[in-house]
Amino acid sequence: MLEGRSLIEPLNFTMEEMDLLFSLAEKIEEDGTYLRESCRGKLLATLFFEPSTRTRLSFEAAMLRLGGSCLGFAEPGSSSTVKGESLADTIKTVSCYADAIVMRNPKEGAALLASRVSPVPVINAGDGGHHHPTQTLTDLLTIRRLRGTGGTAGGIGGLTVGFCGDLKFGRTVHSLAKALARYERISMVFVSPAELKAPGYITGHLEDRRVPFTETESLEKVMGDLDVLYMTRVQRERFFNEEDYIRLKDTYVLNSEKMKNAKKDLVILHPLPRVNEIAPEVDADPRAAYFRQAKYGMYVRMALLSSILGTAEHKGEIPC
Ligand code: NCD
């Protein structure tokens, strides 16, 4: 079903396909030996033209735990891009060596272009301020594990999800909002300064699907309504001028005081890295789930890699 497929944006996979990935990830979480050697002999290329900690390392950890190997670069300065090589040529070359490519690139649309010239699957690990679909797999698995009720679509539904921070440039927000719009009885609350509002292609998508959402500048006002709060960092690297960044960077700081008005079973997520937007004191609150979220990211990437490389099929997990 997923063998040979690329993942460029969250709607590339059906809800049913995502559900299969989540079930597979849950099995891997339960049983550390599950699919352990399934990718032996397979090679994953990780091409990171932008900084990363979790995404790159969790992909590499996932591949190594599946018995496969990794090659690639974390510094564009060490690739032939600095000599002027086009992205298409880099991808055509790397696809001669690897069975799948994970790429992060500062240009919106770069992953789509790569998938069009690559004979092997391409996974978008972030294209500029556009999309980040494997973070969405991570986020949905975390919501399903912590707030799901089981049953259809893992019981993700009937939740009010708040997004707070840089909703303009935050690619994880764009991908998650688009993906959540497919689930039933989801409503969204976008909390940001006017300058960092969610882009029209995301709010328009929600309007087209009749997904209820509101926009506000005040986190305090909506705190008590939320089942999930998705905090984000202000994306310094995407600002055109440093003064605007400095003015906006500390607009929202979640601390214990603000948590007092929150629901008892709120789930606080953050794709990380955090800068100032969540005070470290919140980490000890049982509602803080962002480090558990990072771990789910590895499990779901193991599920994804073994599925697109066709090795999960051999275990009879995902029917072709
Ligand atoms: C996010 C990203 O790169 O978009 N990080 C991640 O992949 N976990 C969020 C961010 O950098 O703020």
Coordinates of C-alpha atoms and ligand atoms in Angstrom, one line a residue:
M1 CA 0.0 0.0 0.0
L2 CA 2.7 2.5 0.9
E3 CA 5.7 0.8 -0.7
G4 CA 7.6 3.1 -3.0
R5 CA 5.4 6.1 -2.0
S6 CA 6.7 9.6 -1.3
L7 CA 5.4 11.8 1.5
I8 CA 5.5 15.5 0.6
E9 CA 2.4 16.9 2.4
P10 CA 0.1 15.5 5.0
L11 CA -2.8 14.7 2.6
N12 CA -0.6 12.4 0.4
F13 CA -1.7 9.5 2.6
T14 CA -5.3 8.6 3.3
M15 CA -6.6 8.5 6.8
E16 CA -6.7 4.7 6.5
E17 CA -3.0 4.6 5.5
M18 CA -2.1 6.9 8.4
D19 CA -4.1 4.6 10.8
L20 CA -2.1 1.6 9.6
L21 CA 1.1 3.5 10.3
F22 CA -0.1 4.5 13.8
S23 CA -1.0 0.9 14.6
L24 CA 2.4 -0.3 13.4
A25 CA 4.1 2.4 15.5
E26 CA 2.1 1.3 18.5
K27 CA 3.2 -2.3 18.0
I28 CA 6.9 -1.2 17.7
E29 CA 6.5 0.9 21.0
E30 CA 5.0 -2.2 22.8
D31 CA 7.6 -4.7 21.5
G32 CA 11.1 -3.3 21.0
T33 CA 12.1 -6.3 18.9
Y34 CA 9.3 -5.8 16.4
L35 CA 10.5 -5.3 12.8
R36 CA 14.0 -4.9 14.3
E37 CA 16.0 -6.4 11.4
S38 CA 13.4 -5.7 8.7
C39 CA 15.5 -3.0 6.8
R40 CA 18.8 -4.9 6.9
G41 CA 20.6 -4.0 3.6
K42 CA 18.6 -0.9 2.9
L43 CA 20.1 2.6 2.8
L44 CA 18.5 5.8 3.8
A45 CA 19.9 9.2 2.6
T46 CA 19.2 12.1 5.0
L47 CA 19.9 15.4 3.1
F48 CA 19.5 18.4 5.5
F49 CA 20.0 21.8 3.9
E50 CA 18.7 23.3 7.2
P51 CA 19.5 22.6 10.9
S52 CA 17.7 19.8 12.7
T53 CA 18.0 17.8 15.8
R54 CA 14.9 15.6 16.3
T55 CA 13.9 15.1 12.7
R56 CA 17.2 14.0 11.4
L57 CA 18.3 12.0 14.5
S58 CA 14.9 10.3 14.8
F59 CA 15.0 9.3 11.2
E60 CA 18.5 7.9 11.6
A61 CA 17.7 6.2 14.9
A62 CA 14.6 4.7 13.2
M63 CA 16.6 3.4 10.3
L64 CA 19.3 2.0 12.5
R65 CA 16.8 0.3 14.8
L66 CA 15.3 -1.4 11.8
G67 CA 18.7 -2.8 10.9
G68 CA 19.2 -0.4 8.0
S69 CA 22.0 2.1 7.4
C70 CA 22.1 5.9 6.8
L71 CA 24.3 8.3 4.8
G72 CA 23.9 12.0 4.0
F73 CA 24.8 15.4 5.2
A74 CA 23.5 17.8 7.9
E75 CA 25.4 20.8 6.5
P76 CA 24.6 22.0 3.0
G77 CA 28.1 23.6 3.0
S78 CA 29.6 20.1 2.7
S79 CA 27.6 19.1 -0.4
S80 CA 28.0 20.1 -4.1
T81 CA 25.2 22.6 -3.7
V82 CA 27.8 25.2 -2.8
K83 CA 29.5 24.5 -6.2
G84 CA 26.2 25.4 -7.8
E85 CA 24.7 22.0 -8.4
S86 CA 20.9 22.0 -8.9
L87 CA 18.7 20.2 -6.4
A88 CA 17.4 18.0 -9.2
D89 CA 20.9 16.8 -10.0
T90 CA 21.7 16.2 -6.3
I91 CA 18.6 14.1 -6.0
K92 CA 19.1 12.1 -9.2
T93 CA 22.6 11.3 -7.9
V94 CA 21.7 10.4 -4.3
S95 CA 18.9 8.2 -5.6
C96 CA 21.6 6.0 -7.3
Y97 CA 23.0 5.2 -3.9
A98 CA 20.0 5.1 -1.5
D99 CA 16.7 3.3 -1.3
A100 CA 14.9 6.4 0.1
I101 CA 15.6 10.0 0.7
V102 CA 14.6 12.3 3.6
M103 CA 15.2 15.9 2.8
R104 CA 14.8 19.2 4.6
N105 CA 15.2 22.3 2.5
P106 CA 14.6 26.1 3.1
K107 CA 12.7 26.4 -0.2
E108 CA 8.9 25.8 -0.3
G109 CA 8.2 23.2 -2.9
A110 CA 11.7 21.7 -2.9
A111 CA 10.5 18.3 -1.7
L112 CA 7.8 18.1 -4.4
L113 CA 10.4 18.9 -7.0
A114 CA 12.7 16.3 -5.6
S115 CA 10.0 13.6 -5.6
R116 CA 9.3 14.4 -9.3
V117 CA 12.9 13.6 -10.3
S118 CA 13.6 10.8 -7.9
P119 CA 13.1 7.1 -8.7
V120 CA 13.1 6.3 -5.0
P121 CA 10.7 7.6 -2.3
V122 CA 11.3 11.1 -1.0
I123 CA 10.1 12.2 2.4
N124 CA 9.7 15.9 3.1
A125 CA 11.4 16.7 6.4
G126 CA 10.3 20.3 6.1
D127 CA 10.2 22.6 3.0
G128 CA 10.7 26.2 4.2
G129 CA 7.6 27.6 5.9
H130 CA 5.3 25.2 4.0
H131 CA 4.9 21.6 5.3
H132 CA 6.4 19.0 7.6
P133 CA 4.3 15.9 7.2
T134 CA 6.3 13.5 9.4
Q135 CA 6.0 15.9 12.3
T136 CA 2.3 15.7 11.7
L137 CA 2.5 11.9 11.9
T138 CA 4.3 12.4 15.2
D139 CA 1.7 14.9 16.5
L140 CA -1.3 12.7 15.5
L141 CA 0.2 9.6 17.0
T142 CA 0.8 11.5 20.3
I143 CA -2.8 12.9 20.3
R144 CA -4.1 9.4 19.6
R145 CA -2.0 7.8 22.4
L146 CA -2.8 10.5 24.9
R147 CA -6.3 11.7 24.0
G148 CA -7.6 9.1 21.5
T149 CA -10.6 6.9 22.4
G150 CA -9.8 3.9 20.2
G151 CA -12.1 2.8 17.4
T152 CA -12.3 4.5 14.0
A153 CA -9.4 6.8 13.2
G154 CA -7.9 5.9 16.6
G155 CA -10.6 8.0 18.3
I156 CA -9.0 11.3 17.3
G157 CA -12.0 13.5 17.1
G158 CA -14.2 15.8 19.2
L159 CA -11.2 17.8 20.3
T160 CA -10.6 21.6 20.5
V161 CA -7.0 22.1 19.4
G162 CA -5.2 25.4 20.0
F163 CA -2.2 26.5 18.0
C164 CA -0.1 29.3 19.6
G165 CA 2.9 31.3 18.4
D166 CA 4.2 31.7 14.9
L167 CA 1.3 30.4 12.8
K168 CA 2.5 32.2 9.7
F169 CA 5.9 30.5 9.2
G170 CA 5.4 27.4 11.4
R171 CA 5.3 24.6 8.9
T172 CA 4.3 22.1 11.6
V173 CA 1.2 24.1 12.2
H174 CA 0.2 24.1 8.6
S175 CA 0.6 20.4 8.2
L176 CA -1.1 19.5 11.4
A177 CA -4.1 21.8 10.9
K178 CA -4.6 20.4 7.4
A179 CA -4.4 16.8 8.6
L180 CA -6.7 17.4 11.7
A181 CA -9.3 18.9 9.4
R182 CA -10.1 15.4 8.1
Y183 CA -11.1 14.1 11.6
E184 CA -14.6 14.5 13.0
R185 CA -15.8 17.2 15.3
I186 CA -12.4 19.0 15.5
S187 CA -12.4 22.7 16.2
M188 CA -9.3 24.8 16.1
V189 CA -8.2 28.0 17.9
F190 CA -5.4 30.0 16.3
V191 CA -3.6 32.2 18.8
S192 CA -1.0 34.6 17.4
P193 CA -0.1 38.2 17.0
A194 CA -1.7 39.8 13.9
E195 CA 1.6 39.7 12.0
L196 CA 2.0 35.9 12.5
K197 CA -1.5 34.7 11.6
A198 CA -2.0 31.4 9.8
P199 CA -1.8 31.8 6.1
G200 CA -4.9 31.9 3.9
Y201 CA -4.2 28.6 2.2
I202 CA -4.7 26.9 5.6
T203 CA -7.7 28.9 6.9
G204 CA -9.2 28.7 3.4
H205 CA -8.8 24.9 3.5
L206 CA -10.6 24.8 6.9
E207 CA -13.4 27.0 5.5
D208 CA -13.8 24.8 2.4
R209 CA -14.2 21.8 4.7
R210 CA -16.4 23.6 7.2
V211 CA -14.1 23.0 10.1
P212 CA -14.9 25.5 12.8
F213 CA -12.0 27.8 13.9
T214 CA -11.4 31.1 15.6
E215 CA -8.5 33.5 15.7
T216 CA -7.4 35.5 18.7
E217 CA -4.4 37.3 20.1
S218 CA -5.0 36.2 23.7
L219 CA -3.9 32.8 25.0
E220 CA -5.4 33.5 28.4
K221 CA -8.9 34.0 27.0
V222 CA -9.0 30.6 25.4
M223 CA -6.9 28.5 27.6
G224 CA -9.8 26.8 29.5
D225 CA -11.4 25.7 26.2
L226 CA -8.5 23.6 24.9
D227 CA -8.0 19.9 24.9
V228 CA -4.7 20.1 23.0
L229 CA -2.4 23.2 23.0
Y230 CA 0.2 23.2 20.3
M231 CA 2.9 25.7 21.2
T232 CA 5.4 26.9 18.6
R233 CA 8.6 28.9 18.4
V234 CA 8.8 32.2 16.5
Q235 CA 10.7 31.2 13.3
R236 CA 13.6 33.6 13.4
E237 CA 15.2 32.3 10.2
R238 CA 12.2 33.2 8.1
F239 CA 11.9 36.8 9.2
F240 CA 13.0 39.5 6.8
N241 CA 14.2 41.8 9.6
E242 CA 15.6 41.2 13.0
E243 CA 13.7 44.0 14.7
D244 CA 10.3 42.3 13.9
Y245 CA 11.6 39.1 15.3
I246 CA 12.8 40.7 18.5
R247 CA 9.5 42.5 18.9
L248 CA 7.4 39.3 18.5
K249 CA 9.6 36.5 19.9
D250 CA 8.3 36.6 23.5
T251 CA 4.6 37.4 22.8
Y252 CA 3.6 34.1 24.4
V253 CA 5.3 32.4 27.3
L254 CA 3.4 29.4 28.8
N255 CA 4.1 29.2 32.5
S256 CA 2.5 27.5 35.6
E257 CA 0.4 30.6 36.3
K258 CA -1.3 30.3 32.8
M259 CA -1.8 26.6 33.3
K260 CA -4.1 27.2 36.2
N261 CA -7.0 27.9 33.9
A262 CA -6.3 24.9 31.7
K263 CA -8.3 21.7 31.6
K264 CA -7.0 18.9 33.9
D265 CA -6.5 16.6 30.9
L266 CA -5.0 19.2 28.5
V267 CA -2.2 17.8 26.3
I268 CA 0.6 20.4 25.7
L269 CA 2.6 19.7 22.5
H270 CA 5.5 21.4 20.9
P271 CA 7.4 20.2 17.9
L272 CA 10.6 21.6 19.6
P273 CA 13.1 23.2 19.7
R274 CA 11.6 25.5 22.3
V275 CA 13.2 28.9 22.9
N276 CA 11.2 30.9 25.5
E277 CA 7.6 30.0 24.7
I278 CA 7.3 27.3 27.4
A279 CA 8.9 28.0 30.8
P280 CA 11.0 25.0 32.0
E281 CA 8.8 24.8 35.1
V282 CA 6.0 23.5 32.9
D283 CA 8.0 20.4 32.0
A284 CA 7.1 18.8 35.4
D285 CA 3.4 19.3 34.8
P286 CA 1.9 15.9 33.7
R287 CA 0.1 17.7 30.9
A288 CA 3.4 18.6 29.3
A289 CA 3.8 15.9 26.5
Y290 CA 6.5 17.4 24.2
F291 CA 9.3 15.0 25.2
R292 CA 7.0 12.0 24.9
Q293 CA 6.0 13.4 21.5
A294 CA 9.7 13.4 20.4
K295 CA 9.8 9.7 21.2
Y296 CA 6.6 8.9 19.3
G297 CA 8.3 10.6 16.4
M298 CA 10.9 7.8 16.3
Y299 CA 8.3 5.1 16.4
V300 CA 6.2 6.5 13.7
R301 CA 9.2 7.1 11.5
M302 CA 10.2 3.4 12.0
A303 CA 6.6 2.5 10.8
L304 CA 6.9 4.9 7.9
L305 CA 10.3 3.7 6.7
S306 CA 9.5 0.0 6.9
S307 CA 6.3 0.7 5.0
I308 CA 7.7 2.8 2.2
L309 CA 10.7 0.4 1.8
G310 CA 8.2 -2.5 1.6
T311 CA 9.7 -4.4 4.5
A312 CA 6.7 -4.1 6.8
E313 CA 4.7 -6.0 4.1
H314 CA 6.9 -9.0 4.7
K315 CA 5.6 -9.2 8.2
G316 CA 2.1 -9.2 6.8
E317 CA 1.4 -5.8 8.4
I318 CA 0.4 -3.6 5.6
P319 CA -1.2 -5.3 2.6
C320 CA 0.1 -4.3 -0.8
Ligands
NCD1 C1 10.2 22.1 13.7 C2 10.6 22.4 12.3 O1 11.7 22.2 11.9 O2 9.8 22.9 11.5 N1 11.1 21.3 14.4 C3 11.0 19.9 14.2 O3 11.1 19.4 13.1 N2 10.8 19.1 15.3 C4 9.8 23.3 14.5 C5 10.7 24.4 14.6 O4 11.8 24.4 14.1 O5 10.3 25.4 15.3

